[in-house]
Amino acid sequence: MSQSSDPATADPVRDRARTFDHLDPAQAATIHETLAAFRKTCPVAHSEAHGGMYVVTRFDDLRHVARHGETFSSAAEVGAVVVAPETGGVIAPLFEQDLEEHAGWRRHLQPFFTPPAAAGHEDYIRRVAREVVAGLAPRGQADLVPDLCAKIPPLVIASLLGLPEEQRPTLAALVHGLAAADSAAAAEAIGREYTEFLLAHIRSRRGKSGSDVLTSVVNSEINGRLASDHELLKFAFLLIAAGNLTTTDQLASILLELAQDPALRRRVVAEPGLIPQLVEESVRHESAVAATGRTVVRETELAGVPLRPGDRMLLTWGSGNRDEEHFPDGDEFRLGRPRRPHLGWGAGAHRCLGLHVARVELRVICEEFLAAIPEFTLPDGFVPERTYGVIRGVKALPVTWPVQAGPSGS
């Protein structure tokens, strides 16, 4: 009889870990409880999902893996979806590189994502947010996920990439279409259109000058060479996903918290200066980037677990942000929490490059929405349906508000 099937020696937590699949929608509702059990019993837990992986759950272990690219490579897929077949075997610049290769790309891109550069996008973000909110306010009701949260981020990342303003809604429609595809055939069709759209922009920028991200990376020798079309395509896919999906889902988590806690909402409406704290606590409490992968490249061990080259790791960032050793009351959402490092923006060399842009974006959208619609409520008995996988979000956020609370004009 195997150990797991012997009632005297069975370990239900390790048994649960063995079948843990972060992409299984059934995990979403109880993910924090599941990962808390892993932290206590098997902080580096082995799962057989996706060909086998080790699920890393504690703050210190997560940070250690993130800081040691010489041992844990970011070139890892743990159940990720490939949008375009052309990129299936391609190492994405920046996102899937390590050490000096990654550093070269990061140095090149850093000027586009500094705090002053992020502040330079505030006027555009505010204009778009104000337009979206002005369209919502007279309705008195909305599902804030598609009607607000998902509308603005793809336009902002399109602006960063340097797409002309009239073409930004096209990118947004492609992003939304891919997310909404309800069959493999539909996903393949929209994925092809998305691929062709981005490749056309990449190729049209060859030999051109410009101050935007895409023109710069297309025409610059980084680490001694120009990137290929397919490398740039995968880079663009991941940059758009990083700038769009994460911001959309983080904003949904913020607004859900405000909808569920009227006292908190009224406090923030009365003191808009609290919004940056609101954003940061949400990033810690419900990290939009839920889990990312690493591959072991040399023999090592983590939390006493021996690891060999080729072993794959799943880094559960949200679990680290609720690690009792660092956040004793981590399950609680609390403004005014003492400032201390969290993992909501990642850690190590791959810490979120766009965090300053994301902070500006989330702050500005919250400012505009709360100024126009300070009171909003969920339906009686509403139970939010969470998502979990690579990204943590909210499927729907139906709210109503008094129409007279909306602005009388633009």
PDB file of N, CA and C in Angstrom, residues 239-318:
ATOM      1  N   LEU A 239       3.930  41.957 -23.266  1.00  0.00           N
ATOM      2  CA  LEU A 239       3.844  43.319 -22.741  1.00  0.00           C
ATOM      3  C   LEU A 239       2.387  43.776 -22.687  1.00  0.00           C
ATOM      4  N   ILE A 240       1.626  43.467 -23.730  1.00  0.00           N
ATOM      5  CA  ILE A 240       0.215  43.843 -23.747  1.00  0.00           C
ATOM      6  C   ILE A 240      -0.543  43.114 -22.645  1.00  0.00           C
ATOM      7  N   ALA A 241      -0.276  41.819 -22.498  1.00  0.00           N
ATOM      8  CA  ALA A 241      -0.938  41.063 -21.423  1.00  0.00           C
ATOM      9  C   ALA A 241      -0.567  41.626 -20.058  1.00  0.00           C
ATOM     10  N   ALA A 242       0.722  41.936 -19.876  1.00  0.00           N
ATOM     11  CA  ALA A 242       1.172  42.457 -18.585  1.00  0.00           C
ATOM     12  C   ALA A 242       0.533  43.808 -18.284  1.00  0.00           C
ATOM     13  N   GLY A 243       0.396  44.649 -19.306  1.00  0.00           N
ATOM     14  CA  GLY A 243      -0.145  45.976 -19.079  1.00  0.00           C
ATOM     15  C   GLY A 243      -1.655  46.042 -19.088  1.00  0.00           C
ATOM     16  N   ASN A 244      -2.294  45.015 -19.635  1.00  0.00           N
ATOM     17  CA  ASN A 244      -3.739  45.045 -19.778  1.00  0.00           C
ATOM     18  C   ASN A 244      -4.437  44.150 -18.759  1.00  0.00           C
ATOM     19  N   LEU A 245      -4.155  42.857 -18.811  1.00  0.00           N
ATOM     20  CA  LEU A 245      -4.884  41.913 -17.961  1.00  0.00           C
ATOM     21  C   LEU A 245      -4.677  42.201 -16.482  1.00  0.00           C
ATOM     22  N   THR A 246      -3.436  42.472 -16.107  1.00  0.00           N
ATOM     23  CA  THR A 246      -3.163  42.683 -14.687  1.00  0.00           C
ATOM     24  C   THR A 246      -3.854  43.937 -14.168  1.00  0.00           C
ATOM     25  N   THR A 247      -3.816  45.017 -14.959  1.00  0.00           N
ATOM     26  CA  THR A 247      -4.444  46.260 -14.515  1.00  0.00           C
ATOM     27  C   THR A 247      -5.954  46.117 -14.470  1.00  0.00           C
ATOM     28  N   THR A 248      -6.521  45.455 -15.476  1.00  0.00           N
ATOM     29  CA  THR A 248      -7.961  45.206 -15.488  1.00  0.00           C
ATOM     30  C   THR A 248      -8.393  44.459 -14.235  1.00  0.00           C
ATOM     31  N   ASP A 249      -7.695  43.384 -13.924  1.00  0.00           N
ATOM     32  CA  ASP A 249      -8.098  42.563 -12.783  1.00  0.00           C
ATOM     33  C   ASP A 249      -7.797  43.239 -11.453  1.00  0.00           C
ATOM     34  N   GLN A 250      -6.707  43.997 -11.379  1.00  0.00           N
ATOM     35  CA  GLN A 250      -6.427  44.703 -10.128  1.00  0.00           C
ATOM     36  C   GLN A 250      -7.484  45.763  -9.861  1.00  0.00           C
ATOM     37  N   LEU A 251      -7.887  46.474 -10.909  1.00  0.00           N
ATOM     38  CA  LEU A 251      -8.925  47.483 -10.748  1.00  0.00           C
ATOM     39  C   LEU A 251     -10.240  46.846 -10.300  1.00  0.00           C
ATOM     40  N   ALA A 252     -10.575  45.701 -10.869  1.00  0.00           N
ATOM     41  CA  ALA A 252     -11.801  45.003 -10.460  1.00  0.00           C
ATOM     42  C   ALA A 252     -11.742  44.611  -8.992  1.00  0.00           C
ATOM     43  N   SER A 253     -10.578  44.161  -8.530  1.00  0.00           N
ATOM     44  CA  SER A 253     -10.447  43.798  -7.113  1.00  0.00           C
ATOM     45  C   SER A 253     -10.599  45.015  -6.208  1.00  0.00           C
ATOM     46  N   ILE A 254     -10.043  46.153  -6.635  1.00  0.00           N
ATOM     47  CA  ILE A 254     -10.186  47.382  -5.847  1.00  0.00           C
ATOM     48  C   ILE A 254     -11.657  47.778  -5.731  1.00  0.00           C
ATOM     49  N   LEU A 255     -12.353  47.793  -6.862  1.00  0.00           N
ATOM     50  CA  LEU A 255     -13.742  48.236  -6.853  1.00  0.00           C
ATOM     51  C   LEU A 255     -14.649  47.249  -6.124  1.00  0.00           C
ATOM     52  N   LEU A 256     -14.333  45.956  -6.201  1.00  0.00           N
ATOM     53  CA  LEU A 256     -15.093  44.977  -5.423  1.00  0.00           C
ATOM     54  C   LEU A 256     -14.925  45.248  -3.933  1.00  0.00           C
ATOM     55  N   GLU A 257     -13.708  45.523  -3.500  1.00  0.00           N
ATOM     56  CA  GLU A 257     -13.469  45.815  -2.078  1.00  0.00           C
ATOM     57  C   GLU A 257     -14.282  47.031  -1.646  1.00  0.00           C
ATOM     58  N   LEU A 258     -14.326  48.063  -2.476  1.00  0.00           N
ATOM     59  CA  LEU A 258     -15.078  49.268  -2.141  1.00  0.00           C
ATOM     60  C   LEU A 258     -16.580  48.998  -2.131  1.00  0.00           C
ATOM     61  N   ALA A 259     -17.039  48.141  -3.048  1.00  0.00           N
ATOM     62  CA  ALA A 259     -18.466  47.814  -3.095  1.00  0.00           C
ATOM     63  C   ALA A 259     -18.887  46.993  -1.880  1.00  0.00           C
ATOM     64  N   GLN A 260     -18.004  46.145  -1.393  1.00  0.00           N
ATOM     65  CA  GLN A 260     -18.331  45.286  -0.251  1.00  0.00           C
ATOM     66  C   GLN A 260     -18.177  45.996   1.088  1.00  0.00           C
ATOM     67  N   ASP A 261     -17.448  47.098   1.106  1.00  0.00           N
ATOM     68  CA  ASP A 261     -17.164  47.805   2.355  1.00  0.00           C
ATOM     69  C   ASP A 261     -17.556  49.271   2.204  1.00  0.00           C
ATOM     70  N   PRO A 262     -18.848  49.603   2.416  1.00  0.00           N
ATOM     71  CA  PRO A 262     -19.298  50.986   2.233  1.00  0.00           C
ATOM     72  C   PRO A 262     -18.546  51.993   3.098  1.00  0.00           C
ATOM     73  N   ALA A 263     -18.173  51.600   4.310  1.00  0.00           N
ATOM     74  CA  ALA A 263     -17.454  52.528   5.181  1.00  0.00           C
ATOM     75  C   ALA A 263     -16.099  52.875   4.580  1.00  0.00           C
ATOM     76  N   LEU A 264     -15.415  51.881   4.045  1.00  0.00           N
ATOM     77  CA  LEU A 264     -14.134  52.132   3.388  1.00  0.00           C
ATOM     78  C   LEU A 264     -14.346  53.032   2.173  1.00  0.00           C
ATOM     79  N   ARG A 265     -15.374  52.723   1.376  1.00  0.00           N
ATOM     80  CA  ARG A 265     -15.628  53.521   0.175  1.00  0.00           C
ATOM     81  C   ARG A 265     -15.864  54.986   0.546  1.00  0.00           C
ATOM     82  N   ARG A 266     -16.697  55.232   1.542  1.00  0.00           N
ATOM     83  CA  ARG A 266     -17.002  56.614   1.923  1.00  0.00           C
ATOM     84  C   ARG A 266     -15.769  57.321   2.480  1.00  0.00           C
ATOM     85  N   ARG A 267     -14.936  56.574   3.164  1.00  0.00           N
ATOM     86  CA  ARG A 267     -13.701  57.171   3.682  1.00  0.00           C
ATOM     87  C   ARG A 267     -12.792  57.599   2.532  1.00  0.00           C
ATOM     88  N   VAL A 268     -12.665  56.755   1.523  1.00  0.00           N
ATOM     89  CA  VAL A 268     -11.791  57.080   0.395  1.00  0.00           C
ATOM     90  C   VAL A 268     -12.386  58.207  -0.445  1.00  0.00           C
ATOM     91  N   VAL A 269     -13.716  58.214  -0.620  1.00  0.00           N
ATOM     92  CA  VAL A 269     -14.365  59.306  -1.355  1.00  0.00           C
ATOM     93  C   VAL A 269     -14.111  60.634  -0.644  1.00  0.00           C
ATOM     94  N   ALA A 270     -14.173  60.629   0.683  1.00  0.00           N
ATOM     95  CA  ALA A 270     -13.955  61.853   1.456  1.00  0.00           C
ATOM     96  C   ALA A 270     -12.493  62.272   1.465  1.00  0.00           C
ATOM     97  N   GLU A 271     -11.602  61.300   1.324  1.00  0.00           N
ATOM     98  CA  GLU A 271     -10.162  61.580   1.340  1.00  0.00           C
ATOM     99  C   GLU A 271      -9.507  60.934   0.123  1.00  0.00           C
ATOM    100  N   PRO A 272      -9.606  61.546  -1.060  1.00  0.00           N
ATOM    101  CA  PRO A 272      -9.012  60.934  -2.261  1.00  0.00           C
ATOM    102  C   PRO A 272      -7.504  60.708  -2.149  1.00  0.00           C
ATOM    103  N   GLY A 273      -6.872  61.406  -1.231  1.00  0.00           N
ATOM    104  CA  GLY A 273      -5.442  61.193  -1.028  1.00  0.00           C
ATOM    105  C   GLY A 273      -5.111  59.799  -0.527  1.00  0.00           C
ATOM    106  N   LEU A 274      -6.135  59.043  -0.087  1.00  0.00           N
ATOM    107  CA  LEU A 274      -5.930  57.667   0.362  1.00  0.00           C
ATOM    108  C   LEU A 274      -5.877  56.676  -0.804  1.00  0.00           C
ATOM    109  N   ILE A 275      -6.212  57.123  -2.012  1.00  0.00           N
ATOM    110  CA  ILE A 275      -6.302  56.183  -3.132  1.00  0.00           C
ATOM    111  C   ILE A 275      -4.973  55.464  -3.406  1.00  0.00           C
ATOM    112  N   PRO A 276      -3.807  56.127  -3.366  1.00  0.00           N
ATOM    113  CA  PRO A 276      -2.561  55.352  -3.546  1.00  0.00           C
ATOM    114  C   PRO A 276      -2.405  54.231  -2.518  1.00  0.00           C
ATOM    115  N   GLN A 277      -2.800  54.482  -1.250  1.00  0.00           N
ATOM    116  CA  GLN A 277      -2.764  53.415  -0.244  1.00  0.00           C
ATOM    117  C   GLN A 277      -3.739  52.295  -0.601  1.00  0.00           C
ATOM    118  N   LEU A 278      -4.914  52.681  -1.070  1.00  0.00           N
ATOM    119  CA  LEU A 278      -5.927  51.709  -1.477  1.00  0.00           C
ATOM    120  C   LEU A 278      -5.374  50.802  -2.573  1.00  0.00           C
ATOM    121  N   VAL A 279      -4.724  51.406  -3.554  1.00  0.00           N
ATOM    122  CA  VAL A 279      -4.151  50.641  -4.664  1.00  0.00           C
ATOM    123  C   VAL A 279      -3.097  49.672  -4.150  1.00  0.00           C
ATOM    124  N   GLU A 280      -2.185  50.165  -3.322  1.00  0.00           N
ATOM    125  CA  GLU A 280      -1.070  49.325  -2.870  1.00  0.00           C
ATOM    126  C   GLU A 280      -1.547  48.178  -1.996  1.00  0.00           C
ATOM    127  N   GLU A 281      -2.532  48.431  -1.137  1.00  0.00           N
ATOM    128  CA  GLU A 281      -3.044  47.365  -0.289  1.00  0.00           C
ATOM    129  C   GLU A 281      -3.786  46.327  -1.124  1.00  0.00           C
ATOM    130  N   SER A 282      -4.467  46.761  -2.165  1.00  0.00           N
ATOM    131  CA  SER A 282      -5.138  45.800  -3.039  1.00  0.00           C
ATOM    132  C   SER A 282      -4.123  44.927  -3.767  1.00  0.00           C
ATOM    133  N   VAL A 283      -3.025  45.524  -4.217  1.00  0.00           N
ATOM    134  CA  VAL A 283      -1.992  44.752  -4.909  1.00  0.00           C
ATOM    135  C   VAL A 283      -1.416  43.692  -3.975  1.00  0.00           C
ATOM    136  N   ARG A 284      -1.290  44.026  -2.696  1.00  0.00           N
ATOM    137  CA  ARG A 284      -0.825  43.020  -1.735  1.00  0.00           C
ATOM    138  C   ARG A 284      -1.905  41.985  -1.451  1.00  0.00           C
ATOM    139  N   HIS A 285      -3.103  42.434  -1.182  1.00  0.00           N
ATOM    140  CA  HIS A 285      -4.175  41.572  -0.685  1.00  0.00           C
ATOM    141  C   HIS A 285      -4.700  40.614  -1.742  1.00  0.00           C
ATOM    142  N   GLU A 286      -4.866  41.096  -2.981  1.00  0.00           N
ATOM    143  CA  GLU A 286      -5.329  40.253  -4.087  1.00  0.00           C
ATOM    144  C   GLU A 286      -4.442  40.533  -5.299  1.00  0.00           C
ATOM    145  N   SER A 287      -3.244  39.988  -5.258  1.00  0.00           N
ATOM    146  CA  SER A 287      -2.257  40.251  -6.311  1.00  0.00           C
ATOM    147  C   SER A 287      -2.804  39.806  -7.658  1.00  0.00           C
ATOM    148  N   ALA A 288      -2.879  40.740  -8.610  1.00  0.00           N
ATOM    149  CA  ALA A 288      -3.407  40.395  -9.937  1.00  0.00           C
ATOM    150  C   ALA A 288      -2.526  39.357 -10.621  1.00  0.00           C
ATOM    151  N   VAL A 289      -1.206  39.482 -10.454  1.00  0.00           N
ATOM    152  CA  VAL A 289      -0.315  38.435 -10.964  1.00  0.00           C
ATOM    153  C   VAL A 289      -0.274  37.346  -9.900  1.00  0.00           C
ATOM    154  N   ALA A 290      -0.999  36.274 -10.172  1.00  0.00           N
ATOM    155  CA  ALA A 290      -1.190  35.242  -9.155  1.00  0.00           C
ATOM    156  C   ALA A 290      -0.048  34.236  -9.126  1.00  0.00           C
ATOM    157  N   ALA A 291       0.392  33.800 -10.306  1.00  0.00           N
ATOM    158  CA  ALA A 291       1.383  32.721 -10.356  1.00  0.00           C
ATOM    159  C   ALA A 291       2.156  32.786 -11.666  1.00  0.00           C
ATOM    160  N   THR A 292       3.462  32.677 -11.567  1.00  0.00           N
ATOM    161  CA  THR A 292       4.319  32.624 -12.755  1.00  0.00           C
ATOM    162  C   THR A 292       5.323  31.485 -12.599  1.00  0.00           C
ATOM    163  N   GLY A 293       5.969  31.132 -13.693  1.00  0.00           N
ATOM    164  CA  GLY A 293       6.817  29.947 -13.689  1.00  0.00           C
ATOM    165  C   GLY A 293       8.312  30.229 -13.678  1.00  0.00           C
ATOM    166  N   ARG A 294       9.064  29.240 -13.253  1.00  0.00           N
ATOM    167  CA  ARG A 294      10.525  29.229 -13.357  1.00  0.00           C
ATOM    168  C   ARG A 294      10.956  27.798 -13.676  1.00  0.00           C
ATOM    169  N   THR A 295      12.138  27.647 -14.254  1.00  0.00           N
ATOM    170  CA  THR A 295      12.730  26.339 -14.514  1.00  0.00           C
ATOM    171  C   THR A 295      14.067  26.254 -13.799  1.00  0.00           C
ATOM    172  N   VAL A 296      14.297  25.180 -13.080  1.00  0.00           N
ATOM    173  CA  VAL A 296      15.570  24.964 -12.391  1.00  0.00           C
ATOM    174  C   VAL A 296      16.646  24.658 -13.429  1.00  0.00           C
ATOM    175  N   VAL A 297      17.772  25.351 -13.339  1.00  0.00           N
ATOM    176  CA  VAL A 297      18.840  25.136 -14.320  1.00  0.00           C
ATOM    177  C   VAL A 297      20.097  24.521 -13.707  1.00  0.00           C
ATOM    178  N   ARG A 298      20.145  24.440 -12.384  1.00  0.00           N
ATOM    179  CA  ARG A 298      21.251  23.716 -11.765  1.00  0.00           C
ATOM    180  C   ARG A 298      20.786  23.151 -10.434  1.00  0.00           C
ATOM    181  N   GLU A 299      21.435  22.086 -10.010  1.00  0.00           N
ATOM    182  CA  GLU A 299      20.993  21.363  -8.822  1.00  0.00           C
ATOM    183  C   GLU A 299      21.030  22.262  -7.595  1.00  0.00           C
ATOM    184  N   THR A 300      19.956  22.189  -6.815  1.00  0.00           N
ATOM    185  CA  THR A 300      19.853  23.037  -5.633  1.00  0.00           C
ATOM    186  C   THR A 300      18.800  22.436  -4.709  1.00  0.00           C
ATOM    187  N   GLU A 301      18.441  23.157  -3.669  1.00  0.00           N
ATOM    188  CA  GLU A 301      17.308  22.756  -2.840  1.00  0.00           C
ATOM    189  C   GLU A 301      16.611  24.002  -2.346  1.00  0.00           C
ATOM    190  N   LEU A 302      15.352  23.845  -2.009  1.00  0.00           N
ATOM    191  CA  LEU A 302      14.545  24.960  -1.529  1.00  0.00           C
ATOM    192  C   LEU A 302      13.642  24.432  -0.425  1.00  0.00           C
ATOM    193  N   ALA A 303      13.742  25.043   0.743  1.00  0.00           N
ATOM    194  CA  ALA A 303      12.963  24.598   1.916  1.00  0.00           C
ATOM    195  C   ALA A 303      13.157  23.106   2.170  1.00  0.00           C
ATOM    196  N   GLY A 304      14.387  22.645   1.949  1.00  0.00           N
ATOM    197  CA  GLY A 304      14.699  21.238   2.187  1.00  0.00           C
ATOM    198  C   GLY A 304      14.302  20.301   1.075  1.00  0.00           C
ATOM    199  N   VAL A 305      13.717  20.817  -0.010  1.00  0.00           N
ATOM    200  CA  VAL A 305      13.293  19.979  -1.129  1.00  0.00           C
ATOM    201  C   VAL A 305      14.395  19.971  -2.189  1.00  0.00           C
ATOM    202  N   PRO A 306      14.952  18.816  -2.528  1.00  0.00           N
ATOM    203  CA  PRO A 306      15.995  18.774  -3.571  1.00  0.00           C
ATOM    204  C   PRO A 306      15.398  19.045  -4.947  1.00  0.00           C
ATOM    205  N   LEU A 307      16.106  19.855  -5.730  1.00  0.00           N
ATOM    206  CA  LEU A 307      15.633  20.230  -7.064  1.00  0.00           C
ATOM    207  C   LEU A 307      16.733  19.956  -8.077  1.00  0.00           C
ATOM    208  N   ARG A 308      16.322  19.528  -9.269  1.00  0.00           N
ATOM    209  CA  ARG A 308      17.277  19.166 -10.320  1.00  0.00           C
ATOM    210  C   ARG A 308      17.012  19.985 -11.571  1.00  0.00           C
ATOM    211  N   PRO A 309      18.011  20.132 -12.422  1.00  0.00           N
ATOM    212  CA  PRO A 309      17.806  20.860 -13.678  1.00  0.00           C
ATOM    213  C   PRO A 309      16.616  20.294 -14.454  1.00  0.00           C
ATOM    214  N   GLY A 310      15.783  21.198 -14.941  1.00  0.00           N
ATOM    215  CA  GLY A 310      14.578  20.795 -15.668  1.00  0.00           C
ATOM    216  C   GLY A 310      13.326  20.813 -14.825  1.00  0.00           C
ATOM    217  N   ASP A 311      13.476  20.757 -13.492  1.00  0.00           N
ATOM    218  CA  ASP A 311      12.295  20.863 -12.635  1.00  0.00           C
ATOM    219  C   ASP A 311      11.655  22.236 -12.821  1.00  0.00           C
ATOM    220  N   ARG A 312      10.352  22.261 -12.801  1.00  0.00           N
ATOM    221  CA  ARG A 312       9.643  23.528 -12.985  1.00  0.00           C
ATOM    222  C   ARG A 312       9.005  23.981 -11.687  1.00  0.00           C
ATOM    223  N   MET A 313       8.961  25.312 -11.514  1.00  0.00           N
ATOM    224  CA  MET A 313       8.446  25.924 -10.294  1.00  0.00           C
ATOM    225  C   MET A 313       7.252  26.793 -10.645  1.00  0.00           C
ATOM    226  N   LEU A 314       6.273  26.814  -9.751  1.00  0.00           N
ATOM    227  CA  LEU A 314       5.157  27.754  -9.855  1.00  0.00           C
ATOM    228  C   LEU A 314       5.258  28.693  -8.663  1.00  0.00           C
ATOM    229  N   LEU A 315       5.480  29.969  -8.932  1.00  0.00           N
ATOM    230  CA  LEU A 315       5.620  30.967  -7.875  1.00  0.00           C
ATOM    231  C   LEU A 315       4.261  31.607  -7.605  1.00  0.00           C
ATOM    232  N   THR A 316       3.702  31.354  -6.428  1.00  0.00           N
ATOM    233  CA  THR A 316       2.362  31.851  -6.094  1.00  0.00           C
ATOM    234  C   THR A 316       2.507  33.147  -5.282  1.00  0.00           C
ATOM    235  N   TRP A 317       2.581  34.251  -6.005  1.00  0.00           N
ATOM    236  CA  TRP A 317       2.885  35.544  -5.385  1.00  0.00           C
ATOM    237  C   TRP A 317       1.856  35.940  -4.334  1.00  0.00           C
ATOM    238  N   GLY A 318       0.588  35.705  -4.614  1.00  0.00           N
ATOM    239  CA  GLY A 318      -0.448  36.077  -3.657  1.00  0.00           C
ATOM    240  C   GLY A 318      -0.324  35.328  -2.344  1.00  0.00           C
TER     241      GLY A 318
END
